Amino acid sequence: MAEAQKTEPLLAILTRQPVIPVVAVASAKEAVSLARALAAGGLPAIEITLRTPAALDAIRAVAAEVPEAIAGAGTILNPAQFAAAAEAGSRFIVSPGTTTSVIEAASDSDVPLLPGAASASELMRALESGYELLKFFPAEQAGGAAFLKSIAPVFPAIRFCPTGGISTKNVGDYLALPNVVCVGGSWVAPKDALSAGDFETVTRLAREAAALKAR
Ligand SMILES: O=C(O)C(=O)C[C@H](O)[C@H](O)COP(=O)(O)O
């Protein structure tokens, strides 16, 4: 049952870096520069959210032009978005929640899905669908590291990529937990650096994040 998720290829991506940058890009060109800068700092996997109109072109461009990067898609809310993100070349797909229709879309695809959950019932539903590797979203707002610590004995099989409200200030609290494989966050790609074209700052922030240790 657990194989429903394609856990191994997803884990291979999520365990190679402690932080997955979560980005909303203005253009495919910006995404290519950003993916290069992040990979240079040691964060090859990048979640490009479908929150901007440029996202699918950005995923396509990063997949084609930045071989050292691993382009993933985020903010997938329905099967049509899943299909479009997979077709664009996403190597992994992230959803803020866990719905039957998105799980079905993933089961028809080779691209692994990281679905989201933030309550005991959502975790149980994910387990019923064969999913044990989940996004915890929005992490800080939904109970933070204390939530993940409390549910660990109840859901020993589930491991998380917490995302939402994580920064250099609290990332250590999450990465210290045995049920956390990595975290997602936007702090490594600050908006002001992107609009200024300051990709050196992105590489520096990525290098600092890549040096963090997950358990
Ligand atoms: O669109 C999604 O699917 C998201 O994951 C929403 C946010 O982009 C992340 O939660 C990152 O949040 P911050 O690191 O707090 O900026």
Short mmCIF file of C-alpha atoms and ligand atoms in Angstrom, two decimals:
data_model
loop_
_atom_site.label_atom_id
_atom_site.label_comp_id
_atom_site.label_asym_id
_atom_site.label_seq_id
_atom_site.Cartn_x
_atom_site.Cartn_y
_atom_site.Cartn_z
CA MET A 1 0.00 0.00 0.00
CA ALA A 2 2.76 2.43 0.96
CA GLU A 3 4.10 2.09 -2.58
CA ALA A 4 1.17 4.22 -3.74
CA GLN A 5 3.40 7.18 -3.02
CA LYS A 6 6.58 6.19 -4.92
CA THR A 7 8.33 6.92 -1.63
CA GLU A 8 11.85 5.97 -2.71
CA PRO A 9 12.31 8.46 -5.57
CA LEU A 10 10.69 11.19 -3.48
CA LEU A 11 12.90 10.43 -0.46
CA ALA A 12 15.96 10.48 -2.70
CA ILE A 13 15.12 14.09 -3.59
CA LEU A 14 14.02 15.25 -0.14
CA THR A 15 16.94 13.78 1.77
CA ARG A 16 19.68 15.25 -0.40
CA GLN A 17 19.24 18.72 1.08
CA PRO A 18 17.85 19.93 4.44
CA VAL A 19 15.90 22.81 2.89
CA ILE A 20 13.70 22.81 -0.23
CA PRO A 21 13.39 26.38 -1.53
CA VAL A 22 9.72 27.28 -2.17
CA VAL A 23 9.53 30.02 -4.77
CA ALA A 24 7.00 32.08 -6.71
CA VAL A 25 8.74 33.31 -9.84
CA ALA A 26 7.96 36.30 -12.04
CA SER A 27 9.35 34.75 -15.23
CA ALA A 28 11.04 31.67 -16.67
CA LYS A 29 14.24 33.72 -17.01
CA GLU A 30 14.20 34.57 -13.32
CA ALA A 31 13.57 30.91 -12.46
CA VAL A 32 16.58 29.77 -14.48
CA SER A 33 18.90 32.27 -12.74
CA LEU A 34 17.38 31.37 -9.38
CA ALA A 35 17.72 27.60 -9.90
CA ARG A 36 21.36 28.06 -10.95
CA ALA A 37 22.07 30.23 -7.89
CA LEU A 38 20.39 27.79 -5.50
CA ALA A 39 22.12 24.75 -7.02
CA ALA A 40 25.46 26.58 -6.79
CA GLY A 41 24.80 27.01 -3.06
CA GLY A 42 24.00 23.30 -2.62
CA LEU A 43 20.19 23.30 -2.99
CA PRO A 44 19.46 21.65 -6.37
CA ALA A 45 15.82 20.73 -5.66
CA ILE A 46 13.45 23.68 -5.92
CA GLU A 47 9.67 23.86 -5.55
CA ILE A 48 8.27 26.30 -8.11
CA THR A 49 4.75 27.14 -6.96
CA LEU A 50 1.89 27.52 -9.41
CA ARG A 51 1.02 30.80 -7.70
CA THR A 52 2.32 32.88 -10.60
CA PRO A 53 1.37 32.71 -14.29
CA ALA A 54 5.03 32.06 -15.19
CA ALA A 55 5.28 28.86 -13.13
CA LEU A 56 4.78 26.19 -15.81
CA ASP A 57 7.11 27.92 -18.28
CA ALA A 58 9.57 28.30 -15.42
CA ILE A 59 9.50 24.58 -14.61
CA ARG A 60 9.94 23.77 -18.32
CA ALA A 61 12.88 26.19 -18.61
CA VAL A 62 14.64 24.97 -15.46
CA ALA A 63 14.17 21.32 -16.51
CA ALA A 64 15.65 22.09 -19.95
CA GLU A 65 18.37 24.62 -19.13
CA VAL A 66 19.61 23.83 -15.61
CA PRO A 67 20.69 20.18 -15.55
CA GLU A 68 22.19 20.57 -12.08
CA ALA A 69 18.76 21.54 -10.65
CA ILE A 70 15.76 19.35 -9.78
CA ALA A 71 12.63 21.27 -10.72
CA GLY A 72 9.50 20.47 -8.73
CA ALA A 73 6.04 22.03 -8.76
CA GLY A 74 4.12 23.38 -5.77
CA THR A 75 0.64 24.61 -4.88
CA ILE A 76 -0.99 21.84 -6.91
CA LEU A 77 -4.71 22.00 -6.06
CA ASN A 78 -6.36 19.76 -8.68
CA PRO A 79 -5.70 17.01 -11.26
CA ALA A 80 -5.43 19.46 -14.17
CA GLN A 81 -2.62 21.31 -12.43
CA PHE A 82 -0.95 17.98 -11.57
CA ALA A 83 -1.05 16.94 -15.23
CA ALA A 84 0.25 20.31 -16.44
CA ALA A 85 3.09 20.30 -13.90
CA ALA A 86 4.08 16.73 -14.81
CA GLU A 87 3.96 17.56 -18.53
CA ALA A 88 6.22 20.58 -17.93
CA GLY A 89 8.91 18.26 -16.57
CA SER A 90 8.44 18.45 -12.80
CA ARG A 91 10.48 15.80 -11.01
CA PHE A 92 8.28 16.03 -7.90
CA ILE A 93 4.94 17.63 -7.14
CA VAL A 94 3.79 19.22 -3.89
CA SER A 95 0.24 19.94 -2.77
CA PRO A 96 -0.84 21.88 0.31
CA GLY A 97 -3.49 19.23 1.05
CA THR A 98 -4.53 15.64 0.33
CA THR A 99 -7.59 15.21 -1.88
CA THR A 100 -8.88 12.04 -3.54
CA SER A 101 -8.69 13.63 -7.00
CA VAL A 102 -5.05 14.71 -6.67
CA ILE A 103 -4.09 11.32 -5.20
CA GLU A 104 -5.77 9.67 -8.22
CA ALA A 105 -3.88 11.94 -10.61
CA ALA A 106 -0.63 10.95 -8.91
CA SER A 107 -1.42 7.25 -9.13
CA ASP A 108 -1.65 7.59 -12.94
CA SER A 109 1.73 9.35 -13.12
CA ASP A 110 5.40 8.48 -12.63
CA VAL A 111 6.01 11.80 -10.88
CA PRO A 112 6.00 11.43 -7.08
CA LEU A 113 3.58 13.52 -5.00
CA LEU A 114 4.22 15.13 -1.61
CA PRO A 115 0.72 15.94 -0.32
CA GLY A 116 -0.01 18.14 2.66
CA ALA A 117 -1.68 17.50 6.01
CA ALA A 118 -2.15 19.45 9.23
CA SER A 119 -4.46 17.40 11.48
CA ALA A 120 -4.81 13.85 12.82
CA SER A 121 -7.71 13.05 10.48
CA GLU A 122 -5.76 14.31 7.46
CA LEU A 123 -2.80 12.18 8.47
CA MET A 124 -5.08 9.12 8.78
CA ARG A 125 -6.57 9.82 5.36
CA ALA A 126 -3.10 10.09 3.84
CA LEU A 127 -2.10 6.78 5.45
CA GLU A 128 -5.25 5.14 4.04
CA SER A 129 -4.14 6.26 0.57
CA GLY A 130 -0.67 4.78 1.10
CA TYR A 131 1.12 8.07 1.75
CA GLU A 132 3.72 8.25 4.54
CA LEU A 133 5.82 11.18 3.41
CA LEU A 134 3.85 14.41 3.83
CA LYS A 135 4.14 18.14 3.72
CA PHE A 136 3.10 19.68 7.05
CA PHE A 137 1.45 22.93 6.05
CA PRO A 138 1.25 25.66 7.23
CA ALA A 139 3.84 24.45 9.70
CA GLU A 140 4.26 27.31 12.17
CA GLN A 141 0.61 28.33 12.08
CA ALA A 142 -0.66 24.73 12.48
CA GLY A 143 1.31 23.95 15.63
CA GLY A 144 4.94 24.01 14.62
CA ALA A 145 7.64 21.63 15.79
CA ALA A 146 5.63 20.93 18.99
CA PHE A 147 2.79 19.47 16.88
CA LEU A 148 5.17 17.13 15.03
CA LYS A 149 6.72 16.02 18.33
CA SER A 150 3.31 15.26 19.84
CA ILE A 151 2.01 13.19 16.93
CA ALA A 152 5.23 11.17 16.40
CA PRO A 153 4.26 8.30 18.77
CA VAL A 154 0.75 8.11 17.25
CA PHE A 155 1.93 8.14 13.62
CA PRO A 156 5.35 6.46 13.76
CA ALA A 157 5.38 5.70 10.01
CA ILE A 158 4.86 9.28 8.86
CA ARG A 159 7.71 11.62 7.99
CA PHE A 160 7.35 15.27 7.11
CA CYS A 161 8.61 18.19 5.12
CA PRO A 162 7.19 21.06 7.23
CA THR A 163 6.63 24.27 5.25
CA GLY A 164 5.20 27.69 6.15
CA GLY A 165 6.68 30.22 8.53
CA ILE A 166 10.09 28.54 8.72
CA SER A 167 13.20 30.71 8.79
CA THR A 168 16.76 30.65 10.08
CA LYS A 169 15.28 31.36 13.54
CA ASN A 170 13.26 28.15 13.90
CA VAL A 171 14.58 25.76 11.23
CA GLY A 172 16.78 24.01 13.80
CA ASP A 173 13.72 23.07 15.91
CA TYR A 174 12.27 21.18 12.93
CA LEU A 175 15.45 19.55 11.63
CA ALA A 176 16.15 18.17 15.14
CA LEU A 177 12.99 16.01 14.98
CA PRO A 178 13.34 12.36 13.89
CA ASN A 179 10.08 12.58 11.86
CA VAL A 180 11.33 15.50 9.74
CA VAL A 181 13.29 14.73 6.56
CA CYS A 182 13.66 18.33 5.34
CA VAL A 183 11.83 21.64 5.51
CA GLY A 184 10.43 23.91 2.82
CA GLY A 185 10.92 27.65 2.91
CA SER A 186 11.11 30.83 0.93
CA TRP A 187 13.77 32.60 3.02
CA VAL A 188 16.61 31.38 0.77
CA ALA A 189 15.12 33.32 -2.17
CA PRO A 190 14.08 36.71 -0.75
CA LYS A 191 11.86 38.81 -3.00
CA ASP A 192 14.05 41.91 -2.73
CA ALA A 193 17.13 39.95 -3.84
CA LEU A 194 15.19 38.53 -6.81
CA SER A 195 13.84 41.88 -7.95
CA ALA A 196 17.34 43.37 -7.67
CA GLY A 197 18.81 40.46 -9.65
CA ASP A 198 21.07 39.77 -6.66
CA PHE A 199 21.65 36.05 -7.12
CA GLU A 200 24.89 36.11 -5.13
CA THR A 201 22.79 36.65 -2.00
CA VAL A 202 20.63 33.68 -3.01
CA THR A 203 23.71 31.46 -3.37
CA ARG A 204 25.03 32.62 0.01
CA LEU A 205 21.69 31.94 1.75
CA ALA A 206 21.48 28.56 -0.01
CA ARG A 207 24.98 27.64 1.13
CA GLU A 208 24.06 28.46 4.74
CA ALA A 209 20.85 26.45 4.47
CA ALA A 210 22.58 23.49 2.78
CA ALA A 211 25.02 23.31 5.69
CA LEU A 212 22.19 22.70 8.19
CA LYS A 213 21.92 19.14 9.42
CA ALA A 214 18.74 17.08 9.29
CA ARG A 215 18.71 14.19 11.76
O1 LIG B 1 2.15 27.66 -2.10
C1 LIG B 1 2.41 26.72 -1.36
O2 LIG B 1 2.11 25.55 -1.63
C2 LIG B 1 3.16 26.97 -0.13
O3 LIG B 1 3.83 26.11 0.34
C3 LIG B 1 3.00 28.32 0.50
C4 LIG B 1 4.29 29.02 0.83
O4 LIG B 1 4.98 29.40 -0.29
C5 LIG B 1 5.21 28.21 1.66
O5 LIG B 1 4.49 27.86 2.78
C6 LIG B 1 6.45 28.94 1.99
O6 LIG B 1 6.16 29.76 3.03
P1 LIG B 1 7.18 30.71 3.73
O7 LIG B 1 8.51 30.00 3.82
O8 LIG B 1 6.54 30.96 5.05
O9 LIG B 1 7.25 31.93 2.87
#
